[in-house]
Amino acid sequence: MSEEVIIVRGNNTLTGEVNASGAKNSALKLMAAALLANGTTKLHNVPVISDITIMGEVLKCLGARVTREGHTLSIDTVNVDKHETPYELVSKMRASISVLGPLIGRFGVARVAMPGGCQIGARKIDMHLVGLEALGVHFRVQHGFLEATTPNGLVGAHVVLDFPSVGATENLLMAAVVSEGHTVIENAAREPEIADLANMLNSMGARVTGAGSSIIEIEGVPLESLHACEHTTVGDRIEAGTFLAGGALVGQPLTVRGIDPGFLRMALMKLTAMGCEVETGDDWITVRRYRPLQATEIQTLPHPGFPTDLQAQFMLLCACAQGNSVVTENVFENRFMFAAELSRMGADITIDDHHALVRGVDHLQGAPVKSTDLRAGAALVLAGIVAEGETKVYRIEHIDRGYEDYVGKLQSLGADVRREMLDGPSL
Ligand code: EPZ
């Protein structure tokens, strides 16, 4: 059986400038939000990644026409007449659950396959359901599908989330914009992608205030009053953070353009604490390092805390730092699998429940390793750049879900990295 892998040679080179693509974790929801209006929505700065392709398939299943020209998607929803998503697509990409809110908003009913868990955790959706029930949605689970109805319509409510769930905040937001009356979402997620979604909804005619803070308020408007719009996706802070971690790791100047530094304040603080120099402009960030990386403590938390999606990349920095670091994963219950793969390259990491003790080592050795999720995969490729010898990264379909032309961007920064089709057993 053949498998495409990424082969990296440890040439200790990663320097220059790279452009961040549009944010995967925003664009996917912006696509879903297009369902709330009839007409052609144009989304700019949409990354060319497989998750976007899958979301496009989901929208086409509903009756939408989705076309792409470069980084611009056009989504024509005039013929959207179905309210059911197929299990085959939802099982490929959990983020398909983001159509639940807009489908309920558009049709008052929805039938969405229950998303499964994934490598990093159970990925429950109970908060999505409890919040939507507060808006008047009734749910039944039948044969693995969520069946939603709104017998008395969608009615605004004061919802308090147990945890600032990104997905729950987004689904609630997309249903609340066409609910009768006033809705408050308390303990809302504050990730920058939430504000991006709210900005698009407002340009469609919605009335959302407070997005980006933990209290979002929505004045419901009639569904018919919402109209298609044109919107540009914000830069991908996690992709940007991944490249900046690579720059910090190798120690040569590296600049990422097309990103608001305000999206990465905590990660930039950590880079500085670990011995890097960070310079920022309106839409660019440069990292440099002139002395050895220093150990640190990292606690992943909802935004504005340290992002869980940069945990693996910074664990790699800790593995190559002087001294002992502690990395605590507070967001997902099983997001340390990267540590086992990095240990195959010589890292010294001890896991104790949701804490990882990372003892810095002098060098890493190239080895065959496998991606356990897209961020871990991206970090393993970075590890190969500073490891002795050759590293083969398997299961790179994970990386292709969220990183546009990752190998090409790394090559443009001087890394000795390539994709290659290998025959023989997969890892
Ligand atoms: C989004 O996932 C992102 N995915 C994730 O990025 C990111 O890690 C996560 O937010 C946190 O920032 C997309 O946007 C497509 P949550 P989401 O709801 O919405 C639990 C990547 O690498 N929870 O904030 O699923 C849940 O199990 C991906 O790009 C419930 O228990 O995140 C998790 O432990 C990985 N019940 C925690 O909350 C719920 O109803 C955070 O989940 C909802 C969530």
PDB file of N, CA, C and O and ligand atoms in Angstrom, residues 24-25 29 94-95 120 123-128 163 165-167 191 308-309 331-333 335 374-375, ligand 1:
ATOM      1  N   LYS A  24      -8.373  28.564   9.066  1.00  0.00           N
ATOM      2  CA  LYS A  24      -9.238  27.387   8.856  1.00  0.00           C
ATOM      3  C   LYS A  24     -10.422  27.444   9.812  1.00  0.00           C
ATOM      4  O   LYS A  24     -11.566  27.254   9.407  1.00  0.00           O
ATOM      5  N   ASN A  25     -10.141  27.756  11.105  1.00  0.00           N
ATOM      6  CA  ASN A  25     -11.190  27.662  12.114  1.00  0.00           C
ATOM      7  C   ASN A  25     -12.148  28.837  12.110  1.00  0.00           C
ATOM      8  O   ASN A  25     -13.058  28.905  12.927  1.00  0.00           O
ATOM      9  N   LYS A  29     -16.641  28.121   9.510  1.00  0.00           N
ATOM     10  CA  LYS A  29     -17.903  28.628  10.089  1.00  0.00           C
ATOM     11  C   LYS A  29     -18.512  29.711   9.234  1.00  0.00           C
ATOM     12  O   LYS A  29     -19.719  29.868   9.169  1.00  0.00           O
ATOM     13  N   ARG A  94     -15.450  16.837  11.858  1.00  0.00           N
ATOM     14  CA  ARG A  94     -16.340  17.171  12.966  1.00  0.00           C
ATOM     15  C   ARG A  94     -16.924  18.572  12.836  1.00  0.00           C
ATOM     16  O   ARG A  94     -18.016  18.854  13.290  1.00  0.00           O
ATOM     17  N   ALA A  95     -16.152  19.461  12.190  1.00  0.00           N
ATOM     18  CA  ALA A  95     -16.596  20.875  12.132  1.00  0.00           C
ATOM     19  C   ALA A  95     -17.879  21.016  11.327  1.00  0.00           C
ATOM     20  O   ALA A  95     -18.499  22.068  11.316  1.00  0.00           O
ATOM     21  N   ILE A 120      -7.922  13.494  19.733  1.00  0.00           N
ATOM     22  CA  ILE A 120      -7.537  14.347  20.881  1.00  0.00           C
ATOM     23  C   ILE A 120      -8.615  14.389  21.952  1.00  0.00           C
ATOM     24  O   ILE A 120      -8.408  14.956  23.022  1.00  0.00           O
ATOM     25  N   ARG A 123     -14.800  15.173  22.210  1.00  0.00           N
ATOM     26  CA  ARG A 123     -15.370  16.265  21.404  1.00  0.00           C
ATOM     27  C   ARG A 123     -16.902  16.282  21.524  1.00  0.00           C
ATOM     28  O   ARG A 123     -17.629  16.213  20.561  1.00  0.00           O
ATOM     29  N   LYS A 124     -17.397  16.305  22.756  1.00  0.00           N
ATOM     30  CA  LYS A 124     -18.847  16.286  22.983  1.00  0.00           C
ATOM     31  C   LYS A 124     -19.505  17.549  22.426  1.00  0.00           C
ATOM     32  O   LYS A 124     -18.834  18.533  22.139  1.00  0.00           O
ATOM     33  N   ILE A 125     -20.818  17.497  22.265  1.00  0.00           N
ATOM     34  CA  ILE A 125     -21.544  18.696  21.797  1.00  0.00           C
ATOM     35  C   ILE A 125     -22.706  19.027  22.733  1.00  0.00           C
ATOM     36  O   ILE A 125     -23.647  19.725  22.355  1.00  0.00           O
ATOM     37  N   ASP A 126     -22.618  18.562  23.984  1.00  0.00           N
ATOM     38  CA  ASP A 126     -23.744  18.798  24.908  1.00  0.00           C
ATOM     39  C   ASP A 126     -24.034  20.280  25.101  1.00  0.00           C
ATOM     40  O   ASP A 126     -25.191  20.703  25.175  1.00  0.00           O
ATOM     41  N   MET A 127     -22.979  21.101  25.120  1.00  0.00           N
ATOM     42  CA  MET A 127     -23.204  22.545  25.323  1.00  0.00           C
ATOM     43  C   MET A 127     -23.886  23.182  24.112  1.00  0.00           C
ATOM     44  O   MET A 127     -24.674  24.116  24.240  1.00  0.00           O
ATOM     45  N   HIS A 128     -23.583  22.643  22.919  1.00  0.00           N
ATOM     46  CA  HIS A 128     -24.303  23.136  21.732  1.00  0.00           C
ATOM     47  C   HIS A 128     -25.808  22.895  21.934  1.00  0.00           C
ATOM     48  O   HIS A 128     -26.636  23.770  21.689  1.00  0.00           O
ATOM     49  N   PHE A 163     -18.686  26.092  29.785  1.00  0.00           N
ATOM     50  CA  PHE A 163     -17.285  26.249  29.384  1.00  0.00           C
ATOM     51  C   PHE A 163     -17.298  27.093  28.117  1.00  0.00           C
ATOM     52  O   PHE A 163     -18.225  26.962  27.306  1.00  0.00           O
ATOM     53  N   SER A 165     -16.975  27.167  25.072  1.00  0.00           N
ATOM     54  CA  SER A 165     -16.775  26.314  23.897  1.00  0.00           C
ATOM     55  C   SER A 165     -16.855  27.137  22.618  1.00  0.00           C
ATOM     56  O   SER A 165     -17.830  27.870  22.394  1.00  0.00           O
ATOM     57  N   VAL A 166     -15.836  26.996  21.764  1.00  0.00           N
ATOM     58  CA  VAL A 166     -15.816  27.721  20.482  1.00  0.00           C
ATOM     59  C   VAL A 166     -17.004  27.296  19.622  1.00  0.00           C
ATOM     60  O   VAL A 166     -17.808  28.129  19.184  1.00  0.00           O
ATOM     61  N   GLY A 167     -17.147  26.008  19.414  1.00  0.00           N
ATOM     62  CA  GLY A 167     -18.211  25.505  18.531  1.00  0.00           C
ATOM     63  C   GLY A 167     -19.592  25.811  19.054  1.00  0.00           C
ATOM     64  O   GLY A 167     -20.486  26.200  18.282  1.00  0.00           O
ATOM     65  N   GLU A 191     -12.261  33.500  21.252  1.00  0.00           N
ATOM     66  CA  GLU A 191     -11.278  33.344  20.173  1.00  0.00           C
ATOM     67  C   GLU A 191     -11.527  34.383  19.071  1.00  0.00           C
ATOM     68  O   GLU A 191     -12.688  34.747  18.793  1.00  0.00           O
ATOM     69  N   THR A 308      -4.474  25.772  22.833  1.00  0.00           N
ATOM     70  CA  THR A 308      -4.194  24.341  22.799  1.00  0.00           C
ATOM     71  C   THR A 308      -3.644  23.915  21.441  1.00  0.00           C
ATOM     72  O   THR A 308      -2.855  22.978  21.339  1.00  0.00           O
ATOM     73  N   ASP A 309      -4.016  24.651  20.376  1.00  0.00           N
ATOM     74  CA  ASP A 309      -3.566  24.272  19.033  1.00  0.00           C
ATOM     75  C   ASP A 309      -2.097  24.600  18.793  1.00  0.00           C
ATOM     76  O   ASP A 309      -1.558  24.226  17.752  1.00  0.00           O
ATOM     77  N   VAL A 331      -7.548  21.860  27.878  1.00  0.00           N
ATOM     78  CA  VAL A 331      -8.708  21.978  26.982  1.00  0.00           C
ATOM     79  C   VAL A 331      -9.184  20.630  26.463  1.00  0.00           C
ATOM     80  O   VAL A 331     -10.369  20.329  26.453  1.00  0.00           O
ATOM     81  N   PHE A 332      -8.259  19.775  26.014  1.00  0.00           N
ATOM     82  CA  PHE A 332      -8.632  18.446  25.513  1.00  0.00           C
ATOM     83  C   PHE A 332      -8.062  17.372  26.423  1.00  0.00           C
ATOM     84  O   PHE A 332      -6.996  17.537  27.003  1.00  0.00           O
ATOM     85  N   GLU A 333      -8.776  16.256  26.491  1.00  0.00           N
ATOM     86  CA  GLU A 333      -8.393  15.222  27.457  1.00  0.00           C
ATOM     87  C   GLU A 333      -7.300  14.295  26.957  1.00  0.00           C
ATOM     88  O   GLU A 333      -6.730  13.540  27.710  1.00  0.00           O
ATOM     89  N   ARG A 335      -4.471  15.100  24.434  1.00  0.00           N
ATOM     90  CA  ARG A 335      -3.708  15.817  23.402  1.00  0.00           C
ATOM     91  C   ARG A 335      -2.204  15.779  23.671  1.00  0.00           C
ATOM     92  O   ARG A 335      -1.479  16.718  23.375  1.00  0.00           O
ATOM     93  N   LEU A 374      -3.428  17.286  13.341  1.00  0.00           N
ATOM     94  CA  LEU A 374      -2.766  18.172  12.375  1.00  0.00           C
ATOM     95  C   LEU A 374      -1.681  19.026  13.020  1.00  0.00           C
ATOM     96  O   LEU A 374      -0.640  19.300  12.404  1.00  0.00           O
ATOM     97  N   ARG A 375      -1.881  19.423  14.274  1.00  0.00           N
ATOM     98  CA  ARG A 375      -0.871  20.297  14.900  1.00  0.00           C
ATOM     99  C   ARG A 375       0.366  19.474  15.284  1.00  0.00           C
ATOM    100  O   ARG A 375       1.494  19.924  15.109  1.00  0.00           O
TER     101      ARG A 375
HETATM  102  C1  EPZ B   1     -12.368  24.452  17.977  1.00  0.00           C
HETATM  103  O1  EPZ B   1     -12.841  23.154  18.290  1.00  0.00           O
HETATM  104  C2  EPZ B   1     -11.255  24.263  16.960  1.00  0.00           C
HETATM  105  N1  EPZ B   1     -11.767  23.600  15.769  1.00  0.00           N
HETATM  106  C3  EPZ B   1     -10.132  23.417  17.557  1.00  0.00           C
HETATM  107  O2  EPZ B   1      -9.082  23.394  16.601  1.00  0.00           O
HETATM  108  C4  EPZ B   1      -9.608  24.109  18.818  1.00  0.00           C
HETATM  109  O3  EPZ B   1      -8.624  23.295  19.407  1.00  0.00           O
HETATM  110  C5  EPZ B   1     -10.769  24.322  19.790  1.00  0.00           C
HETATM  111  O4  EPZ B   1     -11.817  25.092  19.139  1.00  0.00           O
HETATM  112  C6  EPZ B   1     -10.327  25.082  21.036  1.00  0.00           C
HETATM  113  O5  EPZ B   1      -9.783  26.303  20.659  1.00  0.00           O
HETATM  114  C7  EPZ B   1     -12.474  24.328  14.874  1.00  0.00           C
HETATM  115  O6  EPZ B   1     -12.729  25.508  15.053  1.00  0.00           O
HETATM  116  C8  EPZ B   1     -12.940  23.598  13.637  1.00  0.00           C
HETATM  117  P1  EPZ B   1     -14.494  23.609  21.925  1.00  0.00           P
HETATM  118  P2  EPZ B   1     -14.212  22.983  19.147  1.00  0.00           P
HETATM  119  O7  EPZ B   1     -15.945  23.427  21.658  1.00  0.00           O
HETATM  120  O8  EPZ B   1     -15.176  24.026  18.748  1.00  0.00           O
HETATM  121  C9  EPZ B   1     -15.352  20.291  25.248  1.00  0.00           C
HETATM  122  C10 EPZ B   1      -7.424  22.459  15.259  1.00  0.00           C
HETATM  123  O9  EPZ B   1      -6.336  21.956  15.567  1.00  0.00           O
HETATM  124  N2  EPZ B   1     -16.757  20.477  24.849  1.00  0.00           N
HETATM  125  O10 EPZ B   1     -13.999  24.918  22.423  1.00  0.00           O
HETATM  126  O11 EPZ B   1     -14.620  21.555  19.046  1.00  0.00           O
HETATM  127  C11 EPZ B   1     -14.544  19.632  24.135  1.00  0.00           C
HETATM  128  O12 EPZ B   1     -14.660  18.235  24.209  1.00  0.00           O
HETATM  129  C12 EPZ B   1      -8.677  22.117  16.051  1.00  0.00           C
HETATM  130  O13 EPZ B   1      -7.599  23.301  14.331  1.00  0.00           O
HETATM  131  C13 EPZ B   1     -17.738  19.806  25.567  1.00  0.00           C
HETATM  132  O14 EPZ B   1     -17.450  19.055  26.504  1.00  0.00           O
HETATM  133  O15 EPZ B   1     -13.645  23.271  20.615  1.00  0.00           O
HETATM  134  C14 EPZ B   1     -13.153  20.110  24.414  1.00  0.00           C
HETATM  135  O16 EPZ B   1     -12.559  19.289  25.399  1.00  0.00           O
HETATM  136  C15 EPZ B   1      -8.429  21.036  17.063  1.00  0.00           C
HETATM  137  N3  EPZ B   1     -19.048  19.973  25.195  1.00  0.00           N
HETATM  138  C16 EPZ B   1     -13.366  21.520  24.963  1.00  0.00           C
HETATM  139  O17 EPZ B   1     -14.738  21.571  25.392  1.00  0.00           O
HETATM  140  C17 EPZ B   1     -19.402  20.790  24.149  1.00  0.00           C
HETATM  141  O18 EPZ B   1     -20.612  20.915  23.863  1.00  0.00           O
HETATM  142  C18 EPZ B   1     -13.127  22.621  23.936  1.00  0.00           C
HETATM  143  O19 EPZ B   1     -14.026  22.401  22.885  1.00  0.00           O
HETATM  144  C19 EPZ B   1     -18.383  21.456  23.438  1.00  0.00           C
HETATM  145  C20 EPZ B   1     -17.072  21.300  23.806  1.00  0.00           C
END
